[in-house]
Each structure stands twice: as structure tokens, then as C-alpha cells.
Short mmCIF file of C-alpha atoms in Angstrom, two decimals:
data_model
loop_
_atom_site.label_atom_id
_atom_site.label_comp_id
_atom_site.label_asym_id
_atom_site.label_seq_id
_atom_site.Cartn_x
_atom_site.Cartn_y
_atom_site.Cartn_z
CA UNK W 23 0.22 -4.20 13.64
CA UNK W 24 2.02 -2.82 16.31
CA UNK W 25 3.99 0.85 15.72
CA UNK W 26 7.08 0.91 17.76
CA UNK W 27 8.95 4.11 18.15
CA UNK W 28 9.72 4.28 21.88
CA UNK W 29 11.91 2.02 23.94
CA UNK W 30 10.87 -0.83 26.09
CA UNK W 31 12.34 -3.23 28.55
CA UNK W 32 12.62 -6.85 29.13
CA UNK W 33 16.47 -8.35 29.62
CA UNK W 34 14.85 -11.72 29.62
CA UNK W 35 14.31 -11.26 26.37
CA UNK W 36 16.06 -14.63 24.35
CA UNK W 37 17.58 -13.90 20.81
CA UNK W 38 18.03 -17.18 18.39
CA UNK W 39 21.16 -16.52 18.42
CA UNK W 40 22.12 -20.29 17.09
CA UNK W 41 19.82 -19.39 13.91
CA UNK W 42 20.97 -16.23 12.93
CA UNK W 43 23.56 -17.72 10.74
CA UNK W 44 20.42 -18.50 8.14
CA UNK W 45 20.18 -15.34 7.46
CA UNK W 46 19.83 -13.73 4.46
CA UNK W 47 21.68 -10.29 3.05
CA UNK W 48 20.35 -8.81 -0.31
CA UNK W 49 21.10 -4.99 -0.89
CA UNK W 50 18.87 -3.70 -3.42
CA UNK W 51 20.39 0.30 -2.80
CA UNK W 52 24.42 -1.07 -3.95
CA UNK W 53 25.56 -0.58 -0.12
CA UNK W 54 28.39 -3.13 1.15
CA UNK W 55 27.76 -6.18 2.96
CA UNK W 56 29.36 -5.01 6.04
CA UNK W 57 26.82 -2.04 6.49
CA UNK W 58 24.21 -4.64 6.38
CA UNK W 59 25.45 -6.77 9.16
CA UNK W 60 25.65 -3.59 11.39
CA UNK W 61 21.98 -2.94 10.73
CA UNK W 62 21.03 -6.57 11.63
CA UNK W 63 23.27 -6.44 14.51
CA UNK W 64 21.66 -3.09 15.55
CA UNK W 65 18.38 -4.71 14.73
CA UNK W 66 19.09 -7.73 16.78
CA UNK W 67 20.18 -5.45 19.89
CA UNK W 68 16.75 -3.52 19.52
CA UNK W 69 14.61 -6.51 19.54
CA UNK W 70 16.74 -8.26 22.66
CA UNK W 71 15.93 -4.60 24.16
CA UNK W 72 12.16 -3.96 23.41
CA UNK W 73 10.33 -7.42 24.82
CA UNK W 74 7.75 -5.34 26.33
CA UNK W 75 6.80 -3.28 23.30
CA UNK W 76 7.07 -6.13 21.22
CA UNK W 77 4.76 -8.23 23.52
CA UNK W 78 7.60 -10.75 23.82
CA UNK W 79 7.04 -13.13 27.20
CA UNK W 80 10.03 -14.98 28.35
CA UNK W 81 9.62 -17.92 26.04
CA UNK W 82 9.49 -16.39 22.90
CA UNK W 83 12.70 -16.61 20.47
CA UNK W 84 13.07 -14.52 17.91
CA UNK W 85 14.64 -16.11 14.48
CA UNK W 86 16.05 -13.62 12.16
CA UNK W 87 15.36 -13.91 8.26
CA UNK W 88 16.63 -11.48 5.88
CA UNK W 89 18.40 -7.78 5.99
CA UNK W 90 17.72 -6.08 3.01
CA UNK W 91 18.39 -2.11 1.74
CA UNK W 92 15.82 -0.27 0.28
CA UNK W 93 15.34 3.43 -0.53
CA UNK W 94 17.77 4.18 2.32
CA UNK W 95 16.71 2.00 4.97
CA UNK W 96 18.02 -1.25 5.69
CA UNK W 97 15.18 -3.80 7.03
CA UNK W 98 15.68 -6.84 9.21
CA UNK W 99 12.92 -9.06 9.58
CA UNK W 100 12.34 -11.78 12.04
CA UNK W 101 10.00 -14.84 12.92
CA UNK W 102 9.28 -16.48 16.59
CA UNK W 103 9.24 -19.44 18.19
CA UNK W 104 7.17 -20.24 21.41
CA UNK W 105 8.47 -23.24 23.74
CA UNK W 106 9.95 -24.39 20.18
CA UNK W 107 6.69 -23.84 17.94
CA UNK W 108 6.72 -21.38 15.33
CA UNK W 109 3.94 -18.79 16.13
CA UNK W 110 1.77 -17.29 13.45
CA UNK W 111 1.58 -13.62 13.31
CA UNK W 112 4.82 -13.45 15.29
CA UNK W 113 6.58 -11.75 12.42
CA UNK W 114 8.18 -8.15 13.34
CA UNK W 115 10.59 -5.93 11.14
CA UNK W 116 13.14 -3.45 12.06
CA UNK W 117 14.31 -0.60 9.75
CA UNK W 118 17.43 1.38 10.56
CA UNK W 119 18.18 4.70 8.85
CA UNK W 120 22.05 5.23 7.12
CA UNK W 121 23.24 6.23 10.14
CA UNK W 122 22.65 2.67 11.81
CA UNK W 123 20.09 4.48 14.31
CA UNK W 124 16.43 2.28 14.46
CA UNK W 125 13.91 4.38 12.40
CA UNK W 126 10.75 2.36 13.61
CA UNK W 127 9.96 -1.32 14.19
CA UNK W 128 6.43 -3.05 13.52
CA UNK W 129 5.12 -6.34 14.62
CA UNK W 130 2.27 -8.33 13.62
CA UNK W 131 1.36 -9.43 17.17
CA UNK W 132 -0.48 -7.68 19.74
CA UNK W 133 -0.53 -9.75 22.82
CA UNK W 134 2.09 -11.54 24.75
CA UNK W 135 2.08 -15.72 24.23
CA UNK W 136 1.30 -17.14 28.38
CA UNK W 137 -0.04 -20.86 26.95
CA UNK W 138 -0.87 -23.00 30.08
CA UNK W 139 0.11 -26.22 27.70
CA UNK W 140 1.84 -26.67 24.61
CA UNK W 141 0.43 -30.43 24.53
CA UNK W 142 -2.88 -30.51 22.02
CA UNK W 143 -5.92 -32.59 23.51
CA UNK W 144 -7.82 -32.73 20.01
CA UNK W 145 -6.80 -35.72 17.95
CA UNK W 146 -5.35 -34.80 14.62
CA UNK W 147 -8.06 -36.76 12.74
CA UNK W 148 -10.66 -34.14 14.03
CA UNK W 149 -8.40 -31.64 12.59
CA UNK W 150 -8.44 -33.54 9.37
CA UNK W 151 -11.94 -34.05 9.43
CA UNK W 152 -12.63 -29.91 9.44
CA UNK W 153 -9.80 -29.25 6.25
CA UNK W 154 -10.91 -32.19 4.49
CA UNK W 155 -9.73 -34.73 2.24
CA UNK W 156 -5.86 -34.34 0.91
CA UNK W 157 -4.79 -31.86 3.15
CA UNK W 158 -1.72 -32.21 5.11
CA UNK W 159 -0.67 -33.49 8.10
CA UNK W 160 -1.04 -31.04 10.73
CA UNK W 161 1.60 -29.15 12.67
CA UNK W 162 1.12 -27.56 16.18
CA UNK W 163 1.88 -23.78 16.25
CA UNK W 164 0.70 -20.77 18.31
CA UNK W 165 -1.65 -18.58 16.38
CA UNK W 166 -0.88 -15.36 17.37
CA UNK W 167 -2.52 -12.92 14.85
CA UNK W 168 -5.23 -11.01 14.70
CA UNK W 169 -6.36 -9.04 18.36
CA UNK W 170 -7.33 -12.12 20.41
CA UNK W 171 -5.22 -13.74 22.60
CA UNK W 172 -2.76 -16.38 21.42
CA UNK W 173 -3.86 -19.91 21.20
CA UNK W 174 -1.99 -23.07 20.93
CA UNK W 175 -3.45 -24.37 16.89
CA UNK W 176 -3.10 -27.29 14.69
CA UNK W 177 -2.76 -25.96 11.01
CA UNK W 178 -3.20 -27.85 7.90
CA UNK W 179 -3.07 -27.14 3.84
CA UNK W 180 -4.31 -28.54 0.83
CA UNK W 181 -4.07 -27.46 -2.38
CA UNK W 182 -7.90 -25.66 -3.51
CA UNK W 183 -9.71 -23.49 -5.70
CA UNK W 184 -10.78 -20.08 -4.96
CA UNK W 185 -14.29 -18.25 -5.74
CA UNK W 186 -12.27 -16.80 -8.66
CA UNK W 187 -10.98 -20.14 -9.70
CA UNK W 188 -7.67 -19.65 -8.93
CA UNK W 189 -5.39 -22.43 -7.57
CA UNK W 190 -3.93 -21.74 -3.45
CA UNK W 191 -2.44 -22.92 -1.05
CA UNK W 192 -5.47 -23.06 1.73
CA UNK W 193 -4.57 -23.47 5.32
CA UNK W 194 -7.15 -24.42 8.12
CA UNK W 195 -6.14 -22.95 11.47
CA UNK W 196 -8.02 -25.36 14.41
CA UNK W 197 -7.58 -24.56 17.88
CA UNK W 198 -5.48 -27.66 19.26
CA UNK W 199 -7.46 -27.75 22.83
CA UNK W 200 -11.79 -26.92 21.64
CA UNK W 201 -11.23 -28.35 17.70
CA UNK W 202 -12.95 -25.46 16.66
CA UNK W 203 -11.72 -23.83 13.56
CA UNK W 204 -9.93 -20.63 13.92
CA UNK W 205 -8.88 -19.41 10.63
CA UNK W 206 -9.20 -20.57 7.05
CA UNK W 207 -6.33 -18.49 4.78
CA UNK W 208 -5.49 -18.59 1.15
CA UNK W 209 -2.40 -17.67 -0.47
CA UNK W 210 -2.77 -17.77 -4.17
CA UNK W 211 0.16 -19.10 -5.95
CA UNK W 212 -2.01 -14.48 -7.20
CA UNK W 213 16.25 -11.64 -29.00
CA UNK W 214 14.02 -9.97 -30.72
CA UNK W 215 10.03 -10.33 -30.63
CA UNK W 216 6.63 -9.49 -32.84
CA UNK W 217 4.38 -8.15 -29.91
CA UNK W 218 0.81 -7.47 -29.89
CA UNK W 219 0.63 -5.32 -26.96
CA UNK W 220 3.83 -3.45 -27.17
CA UNK W 221 4.40 -1.83 -30.42
CA UNK W 222 1.81 -3.64 -32.24
CA UNK W 223 3.86 -4.30 -35.79
CA UNK W 224 7.31 -3.16 -34.28
CA UNK W 225 9.66 -5.44 -33.28
CA UNK W 226 11.03 -5.14 -29.72
CA UNK W 227 14.10 -6.51 -27.67
CA UNK W 228 13.92 -9.27 -25.29
CA UNK W 229 15.88 -12.06 -23.17
CA UNK W 230 16.50 -15.24 -24.50
CA UNK W 231 19.17 -17.74 -24.14
CA UNK W 232 21.22 -20.17 -26.48
CA UNK W 233 19.77 -23.65 -25.59
CA UNK W 234 20.29 -26.86 -27.79
CA UNK W 235 21.10 -26.36 -31.63
CA UNK W 236 19.07 -22.72 -31.31
CA UNK W 237 17.48 -20.47 -28.55
CA UNK W 238 15.25 -20.77 -25.39
CA UNK W 239 13.03 -18.24 -23.78
CA UNK W 240 14.78 -18.21 -20.91
CA UNK W 241 15.88 -14.67 -19.95
CA UNK W 242 19.51 -14.56 -18.49
CA UNK W 243 19.43 -11.09 -17.39
CA UNK W 244 16.70 -11.55 -15.25
CA UNK W 245 17.26 -14.90 -13.13
CA UNK W 246 14.87 -17.40 -13.53
CA UNK W 247 12.43 -15.54 -15.80
CA UNK W 248 11.32 -17.90 -18.98
CA UNK W 249 8.27 -18.58 -21.19
CA UNK W 250 6.08 -21.70 -22.76
CA UNK W 251 3.30 -22.97 -22.53
CA UNK W 252 0.93 -24.08 -19.82
CA UNK W 253 2.64 -26.96 -18.34
CA UNK W 254 5.06 -27.35 -20.91
CA UNK W 255 9.17 -26.36 -20.54
CA UNK W 256 10.21 -22.55 -22.13
CA UNK W 257 9.24 -22.05 -25.60
CA UNK W 258 12.50 -23.34 -28.58
CA UNK W 259 13.46 -22.08 -31.60
CA UNK W 260 16.06 -22.40 -33.98
CA UNK W 261 16.29 -18.72 -35.07
CA UNK W 262 15.77 -16.19 -32.26
CA UNK W 263 13.20 -14.32 -33.31
CA UNK W 264 10.07 -14.98 -31.77
CA UNK W 265 6.19 -14.18 -32.44
CA UNK W 266 3.96 -13.24 -35.41
CA UNK W 267 2.14 -10.02 -33.62
CA UNK W 268 -1.33 -12.16 -33.86
CA UNK W 269 -3.29 -11.52 -30.59
CA UNK W 270 -4.21 -15.39 -30.69
CA UNK W 271 -0.65 -16.50 -30.83
CA UNK W 272 1.29 -18.02 -27.83
CA UNK W 273 4.72 -17.14 -29.15
CA UNK W 274 3.71 -13.74 -29.19
CA UNK W 275 2.26 -14.09 -25.76
CA UNK W 276 5.40 -14.78 -24.17
CA UNK W 277 7.46 -11.93 -26.14
CA UNK W 278 4.66 -9.89 -24.55
CA UNK W 279 5.54 -11.68 -21.10
CA UNK W 280 9.40 -11.35 -21.50
CA UNK W 281 9.43 -7.71 -22.71
CA UNK W 282 6.81 -6.37 -19.81
CA UNK W 283 9.09 -8.36 -17.11
CA UNK W 284 12.11 -6.53 -18.58
CA UNK W 285 10.35 -3.15 -18.31
CA UNK W 286 8.40 -4.03 -14.61
CA UNK W 287 12.23 -4.98 -13.73
CA UNK W 288 14.01 -1.47 -14.95
CA UNK W 289 10.73 0.17 -13.03
CA UNK W 290 11.49 -1.91 -9.79
CA UNK W 291 15.44 -0.65 -10.11
CA UNK W 292 15.39 2.77 -11.60
CA UNK W 293 12.79 4.03 -9.61
CA UNK W 294 12.28 1.84 -6.68
CA UNK W 295 15.53 0.96 -5.51
CA UNK W 296 14.69 -2.75 -6.03
CA UNK W 297 16.21 -5.62 -7.21
CA UNK W 298 13.95 -8.42 -8.50
CA UNK W 299 10.38 -9.83 -7.60
CA UNK W 300 11.92 -11.51 -4.45
CA UNK W 301 14.41 -8.12 -3.69
CA UNK W 302 17.58 -10.18 -3.78
CA UNK W 303 17.72 -10.77 -7.67
CA UNK W 304 15.02 -13.53 -8.36
CA UNK W 305 12.49 -13.95 -11.02
CA UNK W 306 9.96 -16.81 -11.62
CA UNK W 307 8.84 -18.73 -14.75
CA UNK W 308 5.89 -17.79 -17.12
CA UNK W 309 3.14 -19.60 -18.57
CA UNK W 310 0.99 -18.57 -21.09
CA UNK W 311 -2.57 -20.89 -22.46
CA UNK W 312 -4.21 -21.21 -19.50
CA UNK W 313 -7.89 -22.28 -19.87
CA UNK W 314 -9.68 -19.27 -18.16
CA UNK W 315 -10.35 -15.90 -18.46
CA UNK W 316 -7.75 -15.19 -15.60
CA UNK W 317 -4.73 -14.98 -14.83
CA UNK W 318 -2.63 -15.54 -11.34
CA UNK W 319 0.35 -15.97 -9.50
CA UNK W 320 0.39 -19.30 -7.30
CA UNK W 321 3.57 -18.27 -5.37
CA UNK W 322 6.06 -19.23 -7.41
CA UNK W 323 5.13 -18.44 -11.31
CA UNK W 324 2.91 -16.74 -12.96
CA UNK W 325 0.28 -18.05 -15.44
CA UNK W 326 -1.80 -15.96 -18.21
CA UNK W 327 -5.07 -17.47 -19.77
CA UNK W 328 -7.10 -15.47 -22.42
CA UNK W 329 -10.17 -12.77 -22.73
CA UNK W 330 -13.65 -13.63 -22.80
CA UNK W 331 -13.87 -13.57 -26.21
CA UNK W 332 -10.98 -15.57 -26.77
CA UNK W 333 -9.56 -13.06 -28.60
CA UNK W 334 -6.41 -11.68 -26.90
CA UNK W 335 -3.93 -13.08 -24.51
CA UNK W 336 -4.32 -11.85 -21.13
CA UNK W 337 -0.78 -10.31 -21.40
CA UNK W 338 -1.01 -6.36 -21.75
CA UNK W 339 1.77 -4.64 -19.86
CA UNK W 340 -0.75 -3.62 -16.51
CA UNK W 341 -1.68 -7.43 -16.39
CA UNK W 342 1.83 -9.12 -16.79
CA UNK W 343 3.34 -6.48 -13.67
CA UNK W 344 0.23 -6.90 -12.04
CA UNK W 345 0.39 -10.41 -11.42
CA UNK W 346 4.55 -10.00 -10.23
CA UNK W 347 3.25 -7.42 -8.28
CA UNK W 348 1.49 -10.47 -6.04
CA UNK W 349 4.93 -11.78 -5.42
CA UNK W 350 6.72 -8.70 -4.54
CA UNK W 351 4.00 -8.36 -2.06
CA UNK W 352 4.40 -12.13 -0.44
CA UNK W 353 8.50 -11.54 -0.86
CA UNK W 354 8.53 -8.19 1.41
CA UNK W 355 7.83 -8.27 5.04
CA UNK W 356 5.14 -10.26 6.28
CA UNK W 357 3.84 -12.24 3.44
CA UNK W 358 0.50 -11.82 1.96
CA UNK W 359 -1.40 -13.99 4.72
CA UNK W 360 -4.45 -12.30 6.29
CA UNK W 361 -8.18 -11.38 5.83
CA UNK W 362 -9.90 -9.94 2.93
CA UNK W 363 -8.63 -6.67 4.00
CA UNK W 364 -5.14 -7.68 3.70
CA UNK W 365 -6.09 -9.67 0.17
CA UNK W 366 -7.93 -6.19 -1.03
CA UNK W 367 -4.23 -4.31 -0.07
CA UNK W 368 -2.25 -6.99 -2.32
CA UNK W 369 -4.47 -6.80 -5.29
CA UNK W 370 -3.96 -3.06 -5.01
CA UNK W 371 -0.53 -3.48 -4.59
CA UNK W 372 -0.65 -5.26 -7.66
CA UNK W 373 -2.42 -2.53 -9.68
CA UNK W 374 -0.27 -0.17 -8.00
CA UNK W 375 2.72 -1.75 -9.69
CA UNK W 376 0.77 -2.06 -12.80
CA UNK W 377 0.78 1.52 -13.25
CA UNK W 378 4.21 2.07 -12.07
CA UNK W 379 5.38 0.03 -15.03
CA UNK W 380 3.11 1.30 -17.76
CA UNK W 381 4.00 4.72 -17.08
CA UNK W 382 7.51 3.68 -16.57
CA UNK W 383 7.63 2.00 -20.32
CA UNK W 384 5.32 5.03 -21.64
CA UNK W 385 4.00 2.78 -24.96
CA UNK W 386 3.06 5.54 -27.65
CA UNK W 387 -0.91 5.46 -27.55
CA UNK W 388 -1.05 2.98 -31.23
CA UNK W 389 -3.75 -0.13 -31.66
CA UNK W 390 -2.76 -2.64 -29.28
CA UNK W 391 -0.49 -0.81 -27.22
CA UNK W 392 -1.17 -0.32 -23.60
CA UNK W 393 0.03 3.13 -23.07
CA UNK W 394 0.47 4.62 -19.32
CA UNK W 395 -2.78 5.33 -17.71
CA UNK W 396 -4.56 4.50 -14.31
CA UNK W 397 -6.95 1.84 -15.32
CA UNK W 398 -6.48 -2.20 -15.17
CA UNK W 399 -6.40 -4.53 -18.40
CA UNK W 400 -8.31 -1.48 -20.78
CA UNK W 401 -5.84 -2.87 -23.62
CA UNK W 402 -6.55 -7.05 -23.01
CA UNK W 403 -10.29 -6.56 -23.31
CA UNK W 404 -10.67 -9.24 -20.09
CA UNK W 405 -14.47 -9.30 -20.19
CA UNK W 406 -15.37 -6.64 -22.76
CA UNK W 407 -13.17 -4.96 -25.61
CA UNK W 408 -11.15 -1.59 -24.63
CA UNK W 409 -12.95 -1.99 -21.22
CA UNK W 410 -10.94 -1.80 -17.85
CA UNK W 411 -11.45 -3.92 -15.20
CA UNK W 412 -10.68 -1.50 -12.17
CA UNK W 413 -10.18 1.91 -12.27
CA UNK W 414 -7.83 3.72 -9.55
CA UNK W 415 -9.21 6.92 -10.26
CA UNK W 416 -12.75 6.67 -9.35
CA UNK W 417 -13.14 2.46 -7.89
CA UNK W 418 -16.83 2.87 -7.84
CA UNK W 419 -16.81 2.84 -11.77
CA UNK W 420 -16.55 -0.22 -12.51
CA UNK W 421 -18.68 -3.03 -10.35
CA UNK W 422 -19.57 -0.28 -7.39
CA UNK W 423 -16.45 -0.94 -5.87
CA UNK W 424 -15.62 1.07 -2.75
CA UNK W 425 -13.99 4.38 -3.07
CA UNK W 426 -13.45 4.85 0.46
CA UNK W 427 -12.35 2.65 3.42
CA UNK W 428 -14.97 1.22 6.02
CA UNK W 429 -15.18 -1.38 8.41
CA UNK W 430 -17.08 -3.16 5.84
CA UNK W 431 -13.74 -3.77 3.75
CA UNK W 432 -12.62 -6.93 5.92
CA UNK W 433 -15.93 -8.51 4.31
CA UNK W 434 -15.58 -7.38 0.89
CA UNK W 435 -13.85 -9.51 -2.35
CA UNK W 436 -10.74 -8.68 -2.37
CA UNK W 437 -10.73 -6.97 -5.93
CA UNK W 438 -13.38 -5.10 -4.74
CA UNK W 439 -11.42 -4.08 -1.34
CA UNK W 440 -8.62 -3.28 -3.50
CA UNK W 441 -10.69 0.13 -3.99
CA UNK W 442 -9.30 2.50 -1.66
CA UNK W 443 -6.22 1.68 -1.72
CA UNK W 444 -6.22 2.51 -5.46
CA UNK W 445 -8.10 5.69 -4.83
CA UNK W 446 -5.34 6.70 -2.32
CA UNK W 447 -2.01 5.74 -4.72
CA UNK W 448 -3.70 7.90 -7.70
CA UNK W 449 -4.53 10.68 -5.49
CA UNK W 450 -0.83 10.55 -3.89
CA UNK W 451 0.85 10.46 -7.29
CA UNK W 452 -1.65 12.99 -9.26
CA UNK W 453 -4.03 14.94 -6.75
CA UNK W 454 -7.29 15.52 -7.15
CA UNK W 455 -7.39 18.08 -10.41
CA UNK W 456 -7.56 16.98 -14.04
CA UNK W 457 -4.70 17.36 -16.21
CA UNK W 458 -5.29 14.71 -19.24
CA UNK W 459 -7.06 11.97 -20.30
CA UNK W 460 -5.22 9.81 -18.90
CA UNK W 461 -5.15 11.27 -15.27
CA UNK W 462 -8.89 12.81 -15.14
CA UNK W 463 -8.91 14.05 -11.38
CA UNK W 464 -10.86 11.92 -8.58
CA UNK W 465 -13.00 12.76 -5.85
CA UNK W 466 -11.91 12.57 -2.08
CA UNK W 467 -14.15 11.00 0.54
CA UNK W 468 -13.39 14.01 2.86
CA UNK W 469 -14.15 16.68 0.35
CA UNK W 470 -10.79 17.68 0.26
CA UNK W 471 -8.35 19.19 -2.52
CA UNK W 472 -5.09 17.66 -3.35
CA UNK W 473 -3.74 19.53 -6.01
CA UNK W 474 -0.98 18.09 -7.76
CA UNK W 475 0.17 14.67 -6.06
CA UNK W 476 4.15 13.65 -5.96
CA UNK W 477 4.21 12.46 -9.48
CA UNK W 478 3.82 8.68 -10.33
CA UNK W 479 7.84 7.73 -9.53
CA UNK W 480 7.92 9.46 -5.98
CA UNK W 481 4.87 7.94 -5.19
CA UNK W 482 6.02 4.75 -6.01
CA UNK W 483 8.95 5.23 -3.51
CA UNK W 484 6.67 5.86 -1.22
CA UNK W 485 5.01 2.77 -1.57
CA UNK W 486 7.92 0.61 -1.87
CA UNK W 487 8.89 1.41 1.21
CA UNK W 488 5.91 1.05 3.12
CA UNK W 489 5.59 -2.35 1.92
CA UNK W 490 9.27 -2.80 3.52
CA UNK W 491 7.20 -2.12 6.31
CA UNK W 492 4.51 -4.55 6.16
CA UNK W 493 3.42 -7.40 8.45
CA UNK W 494 1.31 -10.26 8.37
CA UNK W 495 -2.61 -9.66 8.41
CA UNK W 496 -1.87 -5.90 7.02
CA UNK W 497 -4.75 -3.75 7.64
CA UNK W 498 -5.27 -0.24 5.62
CA UNK W 499 -4.93 1.24 9.24
CA UNK W 500 -1.21 -0.31 9.16
CA UNK W 501 -0.24 0.36 5.34
CA UNK W 502 -1.20 4.01 6.66
CA UNK W 503 1.30 3.95 9.17
CA UNK W 504 3.78 1.93 7.81
CA UNK W 505 3.85 4.70 4.91
CA UNK W 506 4.49 7.97 7.31
CA UNK W 507 7.00 5.95 9.26
CA UNK W 508 8.95 5.60 5.62
CA UNK W 509 8.09 9.10 4.70
CA UNK W 510 9.36 10.60 7.80
CA UNK W 511 12.26 7.61 8.41
CA UNK W 512 14.25 8.12 4.98
CA UNK W 513 16.81 10.13 3.98
CA UNK W 514 15.49 9.77 0.11
CA UNK W 515 13.21 12.56 1.36
CA UNK W 516 15.30 15.48 2.40
CA UNK W 517 11.57 17.38 3.45
CA UNK W 518 8.06 16.64 4.80
CA UNK W 519 6.62 16.90 1.48
CA UNK W 520 6.14 13.29 1.16
CA UNK W 521 5.07 12.75 4.35
CA UNK W 522 2.10 15.29 4.08
CA UNK W 523 0.82 13.79 0.43
CA UNK W 524 0.58 10.64 2.20
CA UNK W 525 -1.19 11.87 5.23
CA UNK W 526 -3.88 13.50 2.88
CA UNK W 527 -3.95 10.74 0.56
CA UNK W 528 -4.98 8.33 3.17
CA UNK W 529 -7.06 10.98 5.06
CA UNK W 530 -8.80 11.08 1.21
CA UNK W 531 -9.98 7.39 1.35
CA UNK W 532 -11.05 7.70 5.17
CA UNK W 533 -8.44 5.68 6.84
CA UNK W 534 -8.44 6.76 10.77
CA UNK W 535 -4.65 8.34 11.71
CA UNK W 536 -5.26 7.96 15.42
CA UNK W 537 -1.09 6.81 16.01
CA UNK W 538 0.47 8.72 12.82
CA UNK W 539 4.09 9.02 13.19
CA UNK W 540 5.39 12.43 12.98
CA UNK W 541 7.66 14.39 10.41
CA UNK W 542 10.29 16.94 11.62
CA UNK W 543 12.59 17.38 8.50
#
């Protein structure tokens, strides 16, 4: 990701004005649509005047996607075309402040595109032989992701299953001139009720709707959210009283899912100024009784299985919020495409949303409840009852996941590669010193001491702002830059305290800061 703060010049840069009408405007910060349109206009003027800094050639066009206001900054996102072909890795985000001035801009593209031809010399059959059976008919694109020179490529997609037995959309990129495989990218698809996890033995309020002669598990307050059994319609019932409180009961699992989602939605709105999973008030269906010791997001819905001993549905609040966190990562600028480093940040991001939702819900310490902490999945006991699958204060304590960033991270399995970003967030929120059993302290990779941290709500704001500056193929260094850009630019923060805390937290996981923005508040 290229960090851009200084204007360049490229008068010949073309902006795809004919396509701008498709732009989506969404305001999570309750501003007026006119202010969003003014921000989009300023952003478009910026990309028009700064082609050199954005590595744009004369044959590239920027196509505006959406404009969204979050936590005091307004973000306008763009994709690119080159001589009519879609550019993979050309995504760009421009942030404007409350005064309508450019705060910063980030682009995934690192080189100008200058191809000798846009006509493939490799047959479609060759591409399909690389992608395998049931792959889609290949499309021709320009592959500009990463640090190498952009190339003409085919892309073909098929349904597959990854090493975690999760269904994925797998994209194969093949050089359209040589036939060599360039890249393979997986995208994971990552009333009143009696709950099991959320106040066991109590009743909780959940969102349901009238349907037919009774009620249906469709939440009217969170558009698109419903819950039912895997492969079936949402649960229906004559009365608006759901679940038994039993750990294996599927209706009870959906009570927990809808309750958890309501808490996550409240956290997103009240703490982070963000509306829905997609940033525009949209939510997505959920299903339980997945026949696997797992849970996943498939790009448009969440799916929840069971613990390894078969005794519990995996619908504790941190797991449900984690899976929706994958949706947030997908719908914020830059999406979720990238290598294992991007995938690791995606997993850590979802753990962060799980922790944020736990602390927002603040369930009491009680049998079956998922009270606030910085571990993942302990209430559900995914592999063993009462045991977490990840620890944010000390990732290495579980399966020897790395606490610190290193050049090995791009080759590390994605859940392990989440270790450093989880570690960073814990120290950003709580510092390194022990406060209580839920906040046990942490050890910085550089030996530093971070006394207090910002608190989890403020740390969540800093992270949400970083996500809005994301580009495809996000790395730990990119995340550091985007975090500091937001902390130094947003009028949510009146001092440089958040900037300094974020810088210290990234230093503490050994992410280099060679091109840090400055803060002068």
C-alpha cells in the first residue's frame, strides 16, 4: 500500500465520470448526503490531480465505488480499469476531514501499468487446466497486486474447500502471455428467548417478526438478519417464545445468535459509529447445525457448527461477533483479498470484533455466559470444554502462535498469523501491566512498557478508522500506516494520545515504522 500525503501532478489522468452515477452514499456518522457528495467531489478532484502519486498511467480510469462517513472522516473508494480491463490491486481510498480537505489517500497499486498488449496469447483451455474442473470461464484482467510489474492475466473462479474445511471462492490468476500461475486467492464465504450462553437460565430479548400464523426468526431491526437450521428457512413458531436453554438445542443456538448480533450491532453504532456489517445498515442470514467443528462466514451469511465433543453449539458471543467481523473486513475498503498476511489480519480483526462485542455486552461471570475477556472461544470450548482457541495478551500460549511480526508472517497459517495483530490490539486497549484476571497483562516484543492503554472502546475506534483506510493485499506495515493516518487526522481525537498509543502498540509487536505519518494536534 502506498501512503499518500503530498500532491503530485498528472493532468492527463482520466476519471471515469460516466460511471460515477453508480456511486453508493452511506453515512454511518449521521451527516447530510450533501456533505458526502461534497467529499466525493473533493476525492475525485484529488485522484484527477494526483496520478503520479497514485501510480496511474494515461490509460487508467478511476471508477468511484462508494462514499462513507465513519468516526469523523469521509472515505471515498475507487477501483480502476486499464484500456477497459479491470485492474486487480488498483483499489484506492481517499479520506477527507470535516472541513472537506484531503486527510490522506491509500492505494494498493505500486507501479504504473504499461502493457505492450491487452490481447492474450494463451488459450482458455490452458487456464482451465491450471484452475481445474468446475472453474468458471476465465476473464481477462490486469494483475497489479504486490510489488512486481503489472501483467496481463486471466482470472478463473471455482468453489473449493480450504485446509480448515471451510468452503471458499478460489480465484486462480494465470499470466495471459506465458500461461504461468501468478496467484491463488481464497475468499471465505471467513421475541424473547432462552439462551445457553447469554445469561443461562434467563430470558433475553431478540428481534423476531410476524410470519404466517405465528412468528419467524427474522430480525426487523437489523435488515437481512435471520436464523435457522443449516440449509433450511429461518425457524418459525406459533408463539414468540424461543429456545429451551439447552446447549444442544438448535432453536436455543439461534436465540444466542440473534442476541449476539444485536449486541454487536449496538457496539458498532454506539462505540464505532458504523452501521451494520456492510456499513450501510445491512446484515446477513445465519444458520446453525453445521456438521463441523467450526464456524465460518461465506461472503453473504454466517454458519455455526458444534464443539468437538458435540455438547455445545458454537454460538457464544465472541464466535458470532468474530464471524460477522469477517463481513466487516470484506465490506470495508480494499476487501479481503491477499496472501496469508492479509488473511492473518482478517482473522485478528474478527477476534477484535469478538472482544469488542463481549466488553460492550458485559455479561456477568456466570455458568455458560461469555463474560468479557481477551481470549477467543473459551465459553464454547471448541476443542476442549472451557479452553480458548486464541489469546490476545499472549498468542504464543496457544499452539505457539507468534506474538511478534516477522518476515515469516506471509508464510504462516492465517489463524496463527493473527497473533501479532491480536497482541497489538490488547496492548493498545490495556497496556502491558496486569489489571485483573480478565486483563492479565502482556509482554511487548521490544521490551517496552505501555502503562494503561486507551481502554477497549477507544482502541476500537482507532482500529475501525484503520479499516477504513484499508486496501487489498493489506500487510502489517500497511495496517500500521492506516492506523496512524486515522489517529492523526480524525477530529474524533483532540490530542495525539491515540496516535502515540497506536505507534507504541505497533512498535511493541515489531512492525517497522519507516514511513509513519506525523501528528501535530
